[in-house]
Amino acid sequence: MDGTRPAGDELLKIAVEVARQAAETARRMRADGVSGVTTKSTATDVVTAADRAVEREAVATLRAARPGDAVLGEEYGGADGTGPTGGAGVRWILDPIDGTVNYLYGLPHYAVSLAAEVDGEVVAGVVRNAVTGDEWTAIRGGGAYRAGQRLRSSTETDLGKALVATGFGYDPARRAHQAGVLAELIPHIRDIRRFGVASIDLCLAAEGSVDAYYEKGLNLWDHAAGGLIATESGLLVDGLAGAGPGPDLVIAAPPALFGPLHDHLDRLDAAGGP
Ligand code: LIP
């Protein structure tokens, strides 16, 4: 690499090409049936042959396009993702199949999520539903888009009327804590949605299909691309007390709802528990 900081649109172009190819591989493999199912952190945290194959293919394509970059991928990428990022300081953050449980059951709601980070800041991201082809993109400072339409998040100002998406981790003790938080939150909001794909949840919030989203326990590959898309649509994306979005908590909400939602989640210890 020549050390020049690459432009967000240049990285997004690569990201979109890779995500489209990866999504097609995932869709095609699902049509042939699910294979190679094993478990990761718990008995309900599954990984399939497709998760691994899609990641291998996407990493190979990224390497061919930009040989000096690092790649952090959900299935193989830990060590590699912390490795050298070449002169341009680029790291790709990939979830080959976000929503693996939906993939397992054949629910048409799983995605490829790919973000490009430069010097530690996510500058471009794409989330693509592998079944429907719905695709959300963003470049930092350049807005978020779906099918050529600029995304505008919800303008709801009353938390009591907010439709809020969330998700649950795979560890039973964590789920119990998360369910307890939800039981206390739900009287204060319109209703809850649980789609099973964190990256798409963030994109649905970005386009105003839900008003807000929160979840504890996300990994970077779950929220890197969707978080940028949400931010670029006008949402505030953060953790508790300005900690930044991360494994403790990710909250994405319109400015008027962020404070009230944040304060409920803080009071309910949403970032706590196992
Ligand atoms: C999953 C999500 C889901 C979330 C889970 C998990 P996976 O990702 O996107 O919505 O609630 O905690 O992170 O395991 O399907 O890639």
PDB file of C-alpha atoms and ligand atoms in Angstrom:
ATOM      1  CA  MET A   1       0.000   0.000   0.000  1.00  0.00           C
ATOM      2  CA  ASP A   2       1.183   3.524  -0.594  1.00  0.00           C
ATOM      3  CA  GLY A   3      -0.021   4.837   2.759  1.00  0.00           C
ATOM      4  CA  THR A   4      -2.678   7.097   1.235  1.00  0.00           C
ATOM      5  CA  ARG A   5      -5.903   7.190   3.249  1.00  0.00           C
ATOM      6  CA  PRO A   6      -8.471   5.605   0.916  1.00  0.00           C
ATOM      7  CA  ALA A   7     -11.727   7.449   0.309  1.00  0.00           C
ATOM      8  CA  GLY A   8     -14.958   6.133   1.820  1.00  0.00           C
ATOM      9  CA  ASP A   9     -16.642   5.788  -1.571  1.00  0.00           C
ATOM     10  CA  GLU A  10     -13.743   3.730  -2.890  1.00  0.00           C
ATOM     11  CA  LEU A  11     -14.024   1.353   0.096  1.00  0.00           C
ATOM     12  CA  LEU A  12     -17.819   1.210  -0.128  1.00  0.00           C
ATOM     13  CA  LYS A  13     -17.620   0.167  -3.777  1.00  0.00           C
ATOM     14  CA  ILE A  14     -15.456  -2.809  -2.815  1.00  0.00           C
ATOM     15  CA  ALA A  15     -17.649  -3.583   0.207  1.00  0.00           C
ATOM     16  CA  VAL A  16     -20.811  -3.678  -1.897  1.00  0.00           C
ATOM     17  CA  GLU A  17     -19.240  -5.979  -4.498  1.00  0.00           C
ATOM     18  CA  VAL A  18     -17.988  -8.353  -1.818  1.00  0.00           C
ATOM     19  CA  ALA A  19     -21.300  -8.307   0.103  1.00  0.00           C
ATOM     20  CA  ARG A  20     -23.327  -9.052  -3.041  1.00  0.00           C
ATOM     21  CA  GLN A  21     -21.131 -12.006  -3.949  1.00  0.00           C
ATOM     22  CA  ALA A  22     -21.191 -13.259  -0.331  1.00  0.00           C
ATOM     23  CA  ALA A  23     -24.971 -12.891  -0.074  1.00  0.00           C
ATOM     24  CA  GLU A  24     -25.451 -14.870  -3.279  1.00  0.00           C
ATOM     25  CA  THR A  25     -23.205 -17.657  -1.978  1.00  0.00           C
ATOM     26  CA  ALA A  26     -25.158 -17.802   1.300  1.00  0.00           C
ATOM     27  CA  ARG A  27     -28.517 -17.858  -0.517  1.00  0.00           C
ATOM     28  CA  ARG A  28     -27.377 -20.532  -2.958  1.00  0.00           C
ATOM     29  CA  MET A  29     -25.930 -22.726  -0.204  1.00  0.00           C
ATOM     30  CA  ARG A  30     -29.187 -22.420   1.802  1.00  0.00           C
ATOM     31  CA  ALA A  31     -31.175 -23.516  -1.256  1.00  0.00           C
ATOM     32  CA  ASP A  32     -29.062 -26.693  -1.304  1.00  0.00           C
ATOM     33  CA  GLY A  33     -29.811 -27.330   2.395  1.00  0.00           C
ATOM     34  CA  VAL A  34     -28.008 -26.592   5.643  1.00  0.00           C
ATOM     35  CA  SER A  35     -24.787 -28.497   6.295  1.00  0.00           C
ATOM     36  CA  GLY A  36     -21.846 -28.595   8.674  1.00  0.00           C
ATOM     37  CA  VAL A  37     -23.810 -27.343  11.686  1.00  0.00           C
ATOM     38  CA  THR A  38     -21.734 -27.045  14.855  1.00  0.00           C
ATOM     39  CA  THR A  39     -22.090 -24.908  17.970  1.00  0.00           C
ATOM     40  CA  LYS A  40     -19.898 -22.137  19.394  1.00  0.00           C
ATOM     41  CA  SER A  41     -20.405 -20.424  22.769  1.00  0.00           C
ATOM     42  CA  THR A  42     -23.521 -22.406  23.784  1.00  0.00           C
ATOM     43  CA  ALA A  43     -25.754 -25.166  22.390  1.00  0.00           C
ATOM     44  CA  THR A  44     -27.959 -22.540  20.686  1.00  0.00           C
ATOM     45  CA  ASP A  45     -25.093 -20.532  19.142  1.00  0.00           C
ATOM     46  CA  VAL A  46     -24.764 -22.260  15.785  1.00  0.00           C
ATOM     47  CA  VAL A  47     -22.328 -21.956  12.920  1.00  0.00           C
ATOM     48  CA  THR A  48     -22.830 -23.656   9.560  1.00  0.00           C
ATOM     49  CA  ALA A  49     -20.683 -24.617   6.602  1.00  0.00           C
ATOM     50  CA  ALA A  50     -22.109 -21.555   4.848  1.00  0.00           C
ATOM     51  CA  ASP A  51     -20.890 -19.129   7.546  1.00  0.00           C
ATOM     52  CA  ARG A  52     -17.378 -20.501   7.050  1.00  0.00           C
ATOM     53  CA  ALA A  53     -17.506 -20.724   3.244  1.00  0.00           C
ATOM     54  CA  VAL A  54     -18.940 -17.219   2.837  1.00  0.00           C
ATOM     55  CA  GLU A  55     -16.287 -15.767   5.108  1.00  0.00           C
ATOM     56  CA  ARG A  56     -13.456 -17.585   3.286  1.00  0.00           C
ATOM     57  CA  GLU A  57     -14.725 -16.367  -0.077  1.00  0.00           C
ATOM     58  CA  ALA A  58     -15.232 -12.770   1.086  1.00  0.00           C
ATOM     59  CA  VAL A  59     -11.794 -12.621   2.702  1.00  0.00           C
ATOM     60  CA  ALA A  60     -10.170 -13.957  -0.487  1.00  0.00           C
ATOM     61  CA  THR A  61     -11.954 -11.295  -2.566  1.00  0.00           C
ATOM     62  CA  LEU A  62     -10.935  -8.536  -0.152  1.00  0.00           C
ATOM     63  CA  ARG A  63      -7.348  -9.780  -0.165  1.00  0.00           C
ATOM     64  CA  ALA A  64      -7.280  -9.752  -3.967  1.00  0.00           C
ATOM     65  CA  ALA A  65      -8.696  -6.207  -4.081  1.00  0.00           C
ATOM     66  CA  ARG A  66      -6.598  -4.748  -1.244  1.00  0.00           C
ATOM     67  CA  PRO A  67      -3.760  -7.095  -0.234  1.00  0.00           C
ATOM     68  CA  GLY A  68      -2.381  -4.963   2.610  1.00  0.00           C
ATOM     69  CA  ASP A  69      -5.586  -4.629   4.641  1.00  0.00           C
ATOM     70  CA  ALA A  70      -6.521  -6.514   7.814  1.00  0.00           C
ATOM     71  CA  VAL A  71      -9.782  -8.438   8.050  1.00  0.00           C
ATOM     72  CA  LEU A  72     -11.746  -9.160  11.205  1.00  0.00           C
ATOM     73  CA  GLY A  73     -14.301 -11.858  10.460  1.00  0.00           C
ATOM     74  CA  GLU A  74     -16.736 -13.586  12.813  1.00  0.00           C
ATOM     75  CA  GLU A  75     -15.687 -17.153  12.064  1.00  0.00           C
ATOM     76  CA  TYR A  76     -11.925 -17.037  11.503  1.00  0.00           C
ATOM     77  CA  GLY A  77     -10.810 -13.474  11.797  1.00  0.00           C
ATOM     78  CA  GLY A  78      -9.788 -12.757  15.415  1.00  0.00           C
ATOM     79  CA  ALA A  79      -6.029 -12.921  15.185  1.00  0.00           C
ATOM     80  CA  ASP A  80      -5.885 -11.666  11.640  1.00  0.00           C
ATOM     81  CA  GLY A  81      -8.123  -8.723  12.415  1.00  0.00           C
ATOM     82  CA  THR A  82      -5.757  -7.373  14.995  1.00  0.00           C
ATOM     83  CA  GLY A  83      -2.796  -7.776  12.662  1.00  0.00           C
ATOM     84  CA  PRO A  84      -1.091  -5.168  10.514  1.00  0.00           C
ATOM     85  CA  THR A  85      -3.332  -2.942   8.469  1.00  0.00           C
ATOM     86  CA  GLY A  86      -0.726  -1.958   5.885  1.00  0.00           C
ATOM     87  CA  GLY A  87       0.198   1.610   5.090  1.00  0.00           C
ATOM     88  CA  ALA A  88      -3.427   2.673   4.580  1.00  0.00           C
ATOM     89  CA  GLY A  89      -4.589   1.560   8.060  1.00  0.00           C
ATOM     90  CA  VAL A  90      -7.652  -0.252   6.714  1.00  0.00           C
ATOM     91  CA  ARG A  91      -9.453  -3.053   8.546  1.00  0.00           C
ATOM     92  CA  TRP A  92     -12.514  -4.818   7.144  1.00  0.00           C
ATOM     93  CA  ILE A  93     -15.088  -6.029   9.665  1.00  0.00           C
ATOM     94  CA  LEU A  94     -17.207  -8.916   8.388  1.00  0.00           C
ATOM     95  CA  ASP A  95     -20.155 -10.939   9.593  1.00  0.00           C
ATOM     96  CA  PRO A  96     -20.571 -13.496   6.793  1.00  0.00           C
ATOM     97  CA  ILE A  97     -24.066 -14.505   7.953  1.00  0.00           C
ATOM     98  CA  ASP A  98     -25.680 -12.341  10.615  1.00  0.00           C
ATOM     99  CA  GLY A  99     -28.831 -14.115  11.732  1.00  0.00           C
ATOM    100  CA  THR A 100     -27.477 -17.646  11.557  1.00  0.00           C
ATOM    101  CA  VAL A 101     -30.469 -19.026  13.501  1.00  0.00           C
ATOM    102  CA  ASN A 102     -32.819 -17.556  10.862  1.00  0.00           C
ATOM    103  CA  TYR A 103     -30.586 -19.133   8.207  1.00  0.00           C
ATOM    104  CA  LEU A 104     -30.848 -22.480   9.988  1.00  0.00           C
ATOM    105  CA  TYR A 105     -34.648 -22.341  10.042  1.00  0.00           C
ATOM    106  CA  GLY A 106     -34.981 -20.949   6.512  1.00  0.00           C
ATOM    107  CA  LEU A 107     -36.447 -17.648   7.678  1.00  0.00           C
ATOM    108  CA  PRO A 108     -35.799 -15.068   4.931  1.00  0.00           C
ATOM    109  CA  HIS A 109     -33.980 -12.721   7.245  1.00  0.00           C
ATOM    110  CA  TYR A 110     -30.221 -13.067   7.387  1.00  0.00           C
ATOM    111  CA  ALA A 111     -27.524 -10.739   6.130  1.00  0.00           C
ATOM    112  CA  VAL A 112     -23.966 -10.131   5.119  1.00  0.00           C
ATOM    113  CA  SER A 113     -22.546  -7.212   7.097  1.00  0.00           C
ATOM    114  CA  LEU A 114     -19.287  -5.614   5.957  1.00  0.00           C
ATOM    115  CA  ALA A 115     -17.666  -2.422   7.227  1.00  0.00           C
ATOM    116  CA  ALA A 116     -14.402  -0.687   6.349  1.00  0.00           C
ATOM    117  CA  GLU A 117     -12.505   0.967   9.172  1.00  0.00           C
ATOM    118  CA  VAL A 118      -9.657   3.431   8.558  1.00  0.00           C
ATOM    119  CA  ASP A 119      -7.347   4.233  11.465  1.00  0.00           C
ATOM    120  CA  GLY A 120      -9.909   2.845  13.906  1.00  0.00           C
ATOM    121  CA  GLU A 121     -12.940   4.698  12.502  1.00  0.00           C
ATOM    122  CA  VAL A 122     -15.672   2.989  10.472  1.00  0.00           C
ATOM    123  CA  VAL A 123     -15.947   4.996   7.242  1.00  0.00           C
ATOM    124  CA  ALA A 124     -18.100   2.779   5.008  1.00  0.00           C
ATOM    125  CA  GLY A 125     -20.542  -0.052   5.523  1.00  0.00           C
ATOM    126  CA  VAL A 126     -23.031  -2.295   3.765  1.00  0.00           C
ATOM    127  CA  VAL A 127     -25.671  -4.679   5.091  1.00  0.00           C
ATOM    128  CA  ARG A 128     -27.404  -6.931   2.558  1.00  0.00           C
ATOM    129  CA  ASN A 129     -30.299  -9.273   3.228  1.00  0.00           C
ATOM    130  CA  ALA A 130     -29.154 -12.402   1.399  1.00  0.00           C
ATOM    131  CA  VAL A 131     -32.692 -13.579   0.599  1.00  0.00           C
ATOM    132  CA  THR A 132     -34.563 -10.399  -0.348  1.00  0.00           C
ATOM    133  CA  GLY A 133     -31.598  -8.449  -1.731  1.00  0.00           C
ATOM    134  CA  ASP A 134     -32.493  -5.441   0.437  1.00  0.00           C
ATOM    135  CA  GLU A 135     -29.256  -3.486   0.763  1.00  0.00           C
ATOM    136  CA  TRP A 136     -28.378  -0.593   3.054  1.00  0.00           C
ATOM    137  CA  THR A 137     -25.157   1.418   2.683  1.00  0.00           C
ATOM    138  CA  ALA A 138     -23.436   4.397   4.231  1.00  0.00           C
ATOM    139  CA  ILE A 139     -20.275   6.455   3.934  1.00  0.00           C
ATOM    140  CA  ARG A 140     -19.223   8.511   6.956  1.00  0.00           C
ATOM    141  CA  GLY A 141     -20.371  12.073   6.371  1.00  0.00           C
ATOM    142  CA  GLY A 142     -22.143  11.053   3.150  1.00  0.00           C
ATOM    143  CA  GLY A 143     -25.502   9.772   4.381  1.00  0.00           C
ATOM    144  CA  ALA A 144     -27.145   6.348   4.429  1.00  0.00           C
ATOM    145  CA  TYR A 145     -29.041   4.859   1.500  1.00  0.00           C
ATOM    146  CA  ARG A 146     -31.294   1.998   0.462  1.00  0.00           C
ATOM    147  CA  ALA A 147     -32.093   1.484  -3.231  1.00  0.00           C
ATOM    148  CA  GLY A 148     -30.914   5.004  -4.053  1.00  0.00           C
ATOM    149  CA  GLN A 149     -33.135   6.623  -1.408  1.00  0.00           C
ATOM    150  CA  ARG A 150     -31.489   8.605   1.368  1.00  0.00           C
ATOM    151  CA  LEU A 151     -32.510   7.204   4.742  1.00  0.00           C
ATOM    152  CA  ARG A 152     -34.167   9.349   7.391  1.00  0.00           C
ATOM    153  CA  SER A 153     -34.696   7.818  10.789  1.00  0.00           C
ATOM    154  CA  SER A 154     -37.840   8.145  12.903  1.00  0.00           C
ATOM    155  CA  THR A 155     -38.857  11.570  14.154  1.00  0.00           C
ATOM    156  CA  GLU A 156     -40.856  10.111  17.068  1.00  0.00           C
ATOM    157  CA  THR A 157     -40.449  12.131  20.241  1.00  0.00           C
ATOM    158  CA  ASP A 158     -42.560  10.102  22.688  1.00  0.00           C
ATOM    159  CA  LEU A 159     -40.886   6.957  24.037  1.00  0.00           C
ATOM    160  CA  GLY A 160     -44.350   5.639  24.923  1.00  0.00           C
ATOM    161  CA  LYS A 161     -45.104   5.482  21.181  1.00  0.00           C
ATOM    162  CA  ALA A 162     -41.752   4.018  20.128  1.00  0.00           C
ATOM    163  CA  LEU A 163     -41.436   0.622  18.464  1.00  0.00           C
ATOM    164  CA  VAL A 164     -38.136  -0.745  19.723  1.00  0.00           C
ATOM    165  CA  ALA A 165     -36.117  -3.635  18.284  1.00  0.00           C
ATOM    166  CA  THR A 166     -33.760  -5.660  20.429  1.00  0.00           C
ATOM    167  CA  GLY A 167     -32.099  -9.058  20.604  1.00  0.00           C
ATOM    168  CA  PHE A 168     -30.829 -11.665  23.019  1.00  0.00           C
ATOM    169  CA  GLY A 169     -27.477 -13.361  23.455  1.00  0.00           C
ATOM    170  CA  TYR A 170     -26.893 -17.106  23.408  1.00  0.00           C
ATOM    171  CA  ASP A 171     -25.928 -17.627  27.050  1.00  0.00           C
ATOM    172  CA  PRO A 172     -29.010 -18.678  29.101  1.00  0.00           C
ATOM    173  CA  ALA A 173     -28.036 -16.524  32.109  1.00  0.00           C
ATOM    174  CA  ARG A 174     -27.533 -13.500  29.856  1.00  0.00           C
ATOM    175  CA  ARG A 175     -30.888 -14.121  28.171  1.00  0.00           C
ATOM    176  CA  ALA A 176     -32.585 -14.246  31.567  1.00  0.00           C
ATOM    177  CA  HIS A 177     -31.089 -10.875  32.492  1.00  0.00           C
ATOM    178  CA  GLN A 178     -32.044  -9.389  29.105  1.00  0.00           C
ATOM    179  CA  ALA A 179     -35.599 -10.721  29.449  1.00  0.00           C
ATOM    180  CA  GLY A 180     -35.831  -9.101  32.894  1.00  0.00           C
ATOM    181  CA  VAL A 181     -34.773  -5.737  31.446  1.00  0.00           C
ATOM    182  CA  LEU A 182     -37.304  -6.095  28.647  1.00  0.00           C
ATOM    183  CA  ALA A 183     -40.127  -6.978  31.057  1.00  0.00           C
ATOM    184  CA  GLU A 184     -39.511  -3.704  32.900  1.00  0.00           C
ATOM    185  CA  LEU A 185     -39.046  -1.627  29.734  1.00  0.00           C
ATOM    186  CA  ILE A 186     -42.056  -2.784  27.739  1.00  0.00           C
ATOM    187  CA  PRO A 187     -44.675  -0.838  29.755  1.00  0.00           C
ATOM    188  CA  HIS A 188     -42.822   2.358  28.762  1.00  0.00           C
ATOM    189  CA  ILE A 189     -42.746   1.795  24.968  1.00  0.00           C
ATOM    190  CA  ARG A 190     -45.229   1.002  22.185  1.00  0.00           C
ATOM    191  CA  ASP A 191     -43.973  -2.536  21.621  1.00  0.00           C
ATOM    192  CA  ILE A 192     -40.925  -4.644  20.963  1.00  0.00           C
ATOM    193  CA  ARG A 193     -39.636  -6.432  17.821  1.00  0.00           C
ATOM    194  CA  ARG A 194     -37.093  -9.296  17.760  1.00  0.00           C
ATOM    195  CA  PHE A 195     -36.001 -10.118  14.212  1.00  0.00           C
ATOM    196  CA  GLY A 196     -32.801 -12.031  15.016  1.00  0.00           C
ATOM    197  CA  VAL A 197     -30.327  -9.986  12.952  1.00  0.00           C
ATOM    198  CA  ALA A 198     -28.617  -7.125  14.758  1.00  0.00           C
ATOM    199  CA  SER A 199     -27.196  -5.566  11.580  1.00  0.00           C
ATOM    200  CA  ILE A 200     -30.640  -5.467   9.934  1.00  0.00           C
ATOM    201  CA  ASP A 201     -32.223  -4.176  13.175  1.00  0.00           C
ATOM    202  CA  LEU A 202     -29.899  -1.173  12.966  1.00  0.00           C
ATOM    203  CA  CYS A 203     -30.823  -0.649   9.305  1.00  0.00           C
ATOM    204  CA  LEU A 204     -34.554  -0.890  10.083  1.00  0.00           C
ATOM    205  CA  ALA A 205     -34.027   1.809  12.699  1.00  0.00           C
ATOM    206  CA  ALA A 206     -32.077   3.838  10.116  1.00  0.00           C
ATOM    207  CA  GLU A 207     -35.009   3.777   7.685  1.00  0.00           C
ATOM    208  CA  GLY A 208     -37.620   4.390  10.393  1.00  0.00           C
ATOM    209  CA  SER A 209     -39.229   0.923  10.161  1.00  0.00           C
ATOM    210  CA  VAL A 210     -38.670   0.781  13.915  1.00  0.00           C
ATOM    211  CA  ASP A 211     -38.063   3.845  16.050  1.00  0.00           C
ATOM    212  CA  ALA A 212     -35.085   2.600  18.044  1.00  0.00           C
ATOM    213  CA  TYR A 213     -32.909  -0.397  18.864  1.00  0.00           C
ATOM    214  CA  TYR A 214     -30.801  -1.591  21.763  1.00  0.00           C
ATOM    215  CA  GLU A 215     -28.906  -4.762  22.615  1.00  0.00           C
ATOM    216  CA  LYS A 216     -26.290  -5.999  25.033  1.00  0.00           C
ATOM    217  CA  GLY A 217     -23.552  -8.416  23.982  1.00  0.00           C
ATOM    218  CA  LEU A 218     -22.995  -7.468  20.354  1.00  0.00           C
ATOM    219  CA  ASN A 219     -19.674  -8.096  18.696  1.00  0.00           C
ATOM    220  CA  LEU A 220     -18.088  -5.517  16.429  1.00  0.00           C
ATOM    221  CA  TRP A 221     -19.050  -7.462  13.304  1.00  0.00           C
ATOM    222  CA  ASP A 222     -22.717  -7.291  14.373  1.00  0.00           C
ATOM    223  CA  HIS A 223     -22.870  -3.495  14.611  1.00  0.00           C
ATOM    224  CA  ALA A 224     -19.944  -1.913  12.683  1.00  0.00           C
ATOM    225  CA  ALA A 225     -21.748  -1.484   9.339  1.00  0.00           C
ATOM    226  CA  GLY A 226     -25.285  -1.105  10.720  1.00  0.00           C
ATOM    227  CA  GLY A 227     -24.080   1.379  13.328  1.00  0.00           C
ATOM    228  CA  LEU A 228     -22.654   3.676  10.643  1.00  0.00           C
ATOM    229  CA  ILE A 229     -25.846   3.339   8.573  1.00  0.00           C
ATOM    230  CA  ALA A 230     -27.904   4.228  11.665  1.00  0.00           C
ATOM    231  CA  THR A 231     -25.675   7.210  12.498  1.00  0.00           C
ATOM    232  CA  GLU A 232     -25.802   8.521   8.957  1.00  0.00           C
ATOM    233  CA  SER A 233     -29.611   8.350   8.989  1.00  0.00           C
ATOM    234  CA  GLY A 234     -29.723  10.748  11.936  1.00  0.00           C
ATOM    235  CA  LEU A 235     -29.831   8.350  14.886  1.00  0.00           C
ATOM    236  CA  LEU A 236     -27.634   8.674  17.923  1.00  0.00           C
ATOM    237  CA  VAL A 237     -25.649   5.450  18.352  1.00  0.00           C
ATOM    238  CA  ASP A 238     -23.871   5.027  21.663  1.00  0.00           C
ATOM    239  CA  GLY A 239     -23.498   2.941  24.794  1.00  0.00           C
ATOM    240  CA  LEU A 240     -24.310   3.908  28.366  1.00  0.00           C
ATOM    241  CA  ALA A 241     -23.063   7.279  29.618  1.00  0.00           C
ATOM    242  CA  GLY A 242     -21.192   8.025  26.399  1.00  0.00           C
ATOM    243  CA  ALA A 243     -19.132   4.835  26.606  1.00  0.00           C
ATOM    244  CA  GLY A 244     -19.479   4.250  22.874  1.00  0.00           C
ATOM    245  CA  PRO A 245     -21.354   1.365  21.262  1.00  0.00           C
ATOM    246  CA  GLY A 246     -19.824  -1.970  22.269  1.00  0.00           C
ATOM    247  CA  PRO A 247     -20.342  -5.330  23.941  1.00  0.00           C
ATOM    248  CA  ASP A 248     -21.851  -3.752  27.063  1.00  0.00           C
ATOM    249  CA  LEU A 249     -24.618  -2.037  25.154  1.00  0.00           C
ATOM    250  CA  VAL A 250     -25.538  -0.558  21.793  1.00  0.00           C
ATOM    251  CA  ILE A 251     -28.385   1.969  21.741  1.00  0.00           C
ATOM    252  CA  ALA A 252     -29.557   3.535  18.469  1.00  0.00           C
ATOM    253  CA  ALA A 253     -32.349   6.079  18.791  1.00  0.00           C
ATOM    254  CA  PRO A 254     -33.534   9.420  17.404  1.00  0.00           C
ATOM    255  CA  PRO A 255     -32.154  12.365  19.417  1.00  0.00           C
ATOM    256  CA  ALA A 256     -35.456  12.951  21.250  1.00  0.00           C
ATOM    257  CA  LEU A 257     -35.778   9.306  22.314  1.00  0.00           C
ATOM    258  CA  PHE A 258     -32.158   8.559  23.092  1.00  0.00           C
ATOM    259  CA  GLY A 259     -32.089  10.177  26.544  1.00  0.00           C
ATOM    260  CA  PRO A 260     -35.309   8.600  27.865  1.00  0.00           C
ATOM    261  CA  LEU A 261     -34.421   5.152  26.456  1.00  0.00           C
ATOM    262  CA  HIS A 262     -30.872   5.412  27.758  1.00  0.00           C
ATOM    263  CA  ASP A 263     -32.106   6.345  31.234  1.00  0.00           C
ATOM    264  CA  HIS A 264     -34.516   3.397  31.428  1.00  0.00           C
ATOM    265  CA  LEU A 265     -31.769   1.015  30.280  1.00  0.00           C
ATOM    266  CA  ASP A 266     -29.332   2.496  32.791  1.00  0.00           C
ATOM    267  CA  ARG A 267     -31.895   2.187  35.626  1.00  0.00           C
ATOM    268  CA  LEU A 268     -32.594  -1.432  34.613  1.00  0.00           C
ATOM    269  CA  ASP A 269     -28.874  -2.319  34.473  1.00  0.00           C
ATOM    270  CA  ALA A 270     -29.174  -3.349  30.809  1.00  0.00           C
ATOM    271  CA  ALA A 271     -25.391  -3.395  30.434  1.00  0.00           C
ATOM    272  CA  GLY A 272     -24.992  -5.480  33.576  1.00  0.00           C
ATOM    273  CA  GLY A 273     -25.570  -9.134  34.302  1.00  0.00           C
ATOM    274  CA  PRO A 274     -23.606 -11.980  32.769  1.00  0.00           C
TER     275      PRO A 274
HETATM  276  C1  LIP B   1     -26.784 -12.727  16.208  1.00  0.00           C
HETATM  277  C2  LIP B   1     -27.557 -11.462  15.972  1.00  0.00           C
HETATM  278  C3  LIP B   1     -28.819 -11.464  16.769  1.00  0.00           C
HETATM  279  C4  LIP B   1     -28.338 -11.179  18.132  1.00  0.00           C
HETATM  280  C5  LIP B   1     -27.443 -12.294  18.606  1.00  0.00           C
HETATM  281  C6  LIP B   1     -26.320 -12.604  17.634  1.00  0.00           C
HETATM  282  P1  LIP B   1     -25.269 -14.242  14.615  1.00  0.00           P
HETATM  283  O1  LIP B   1     -25.663 -12.842  15.334  1.00  0.00           O
HETATM  284  O2  LIP B   1     -27.440 -10.661  14.997  1.00  0.00           O
HETATM  285  O3  LIP B   1     -29.760 -10.502  16.395  1.00  0.00           O
HETATM  286  O4  LIP B   1     -29.419 -10.986  18.998  1.00  0.00           O
HETATM  287  O5  LIP B   1     -26.926 -11.952  19.853  1.00  0.00           O
HETATM  288  O6  LIP B   1     -25.277 -11.702  17.746  1.00  0.00           O
HETATM  289  O7  LIP B   1     -24.861 -15.161  15.702  1.00  0.00           O
HETATM  290  O8  LIP B   1     -26.480 -14.713  13.917  1.00  0.00           O
HETATM  291  O9  LIP B   1     -24.166 -13.862  13.681  1.00  0.00           O
END
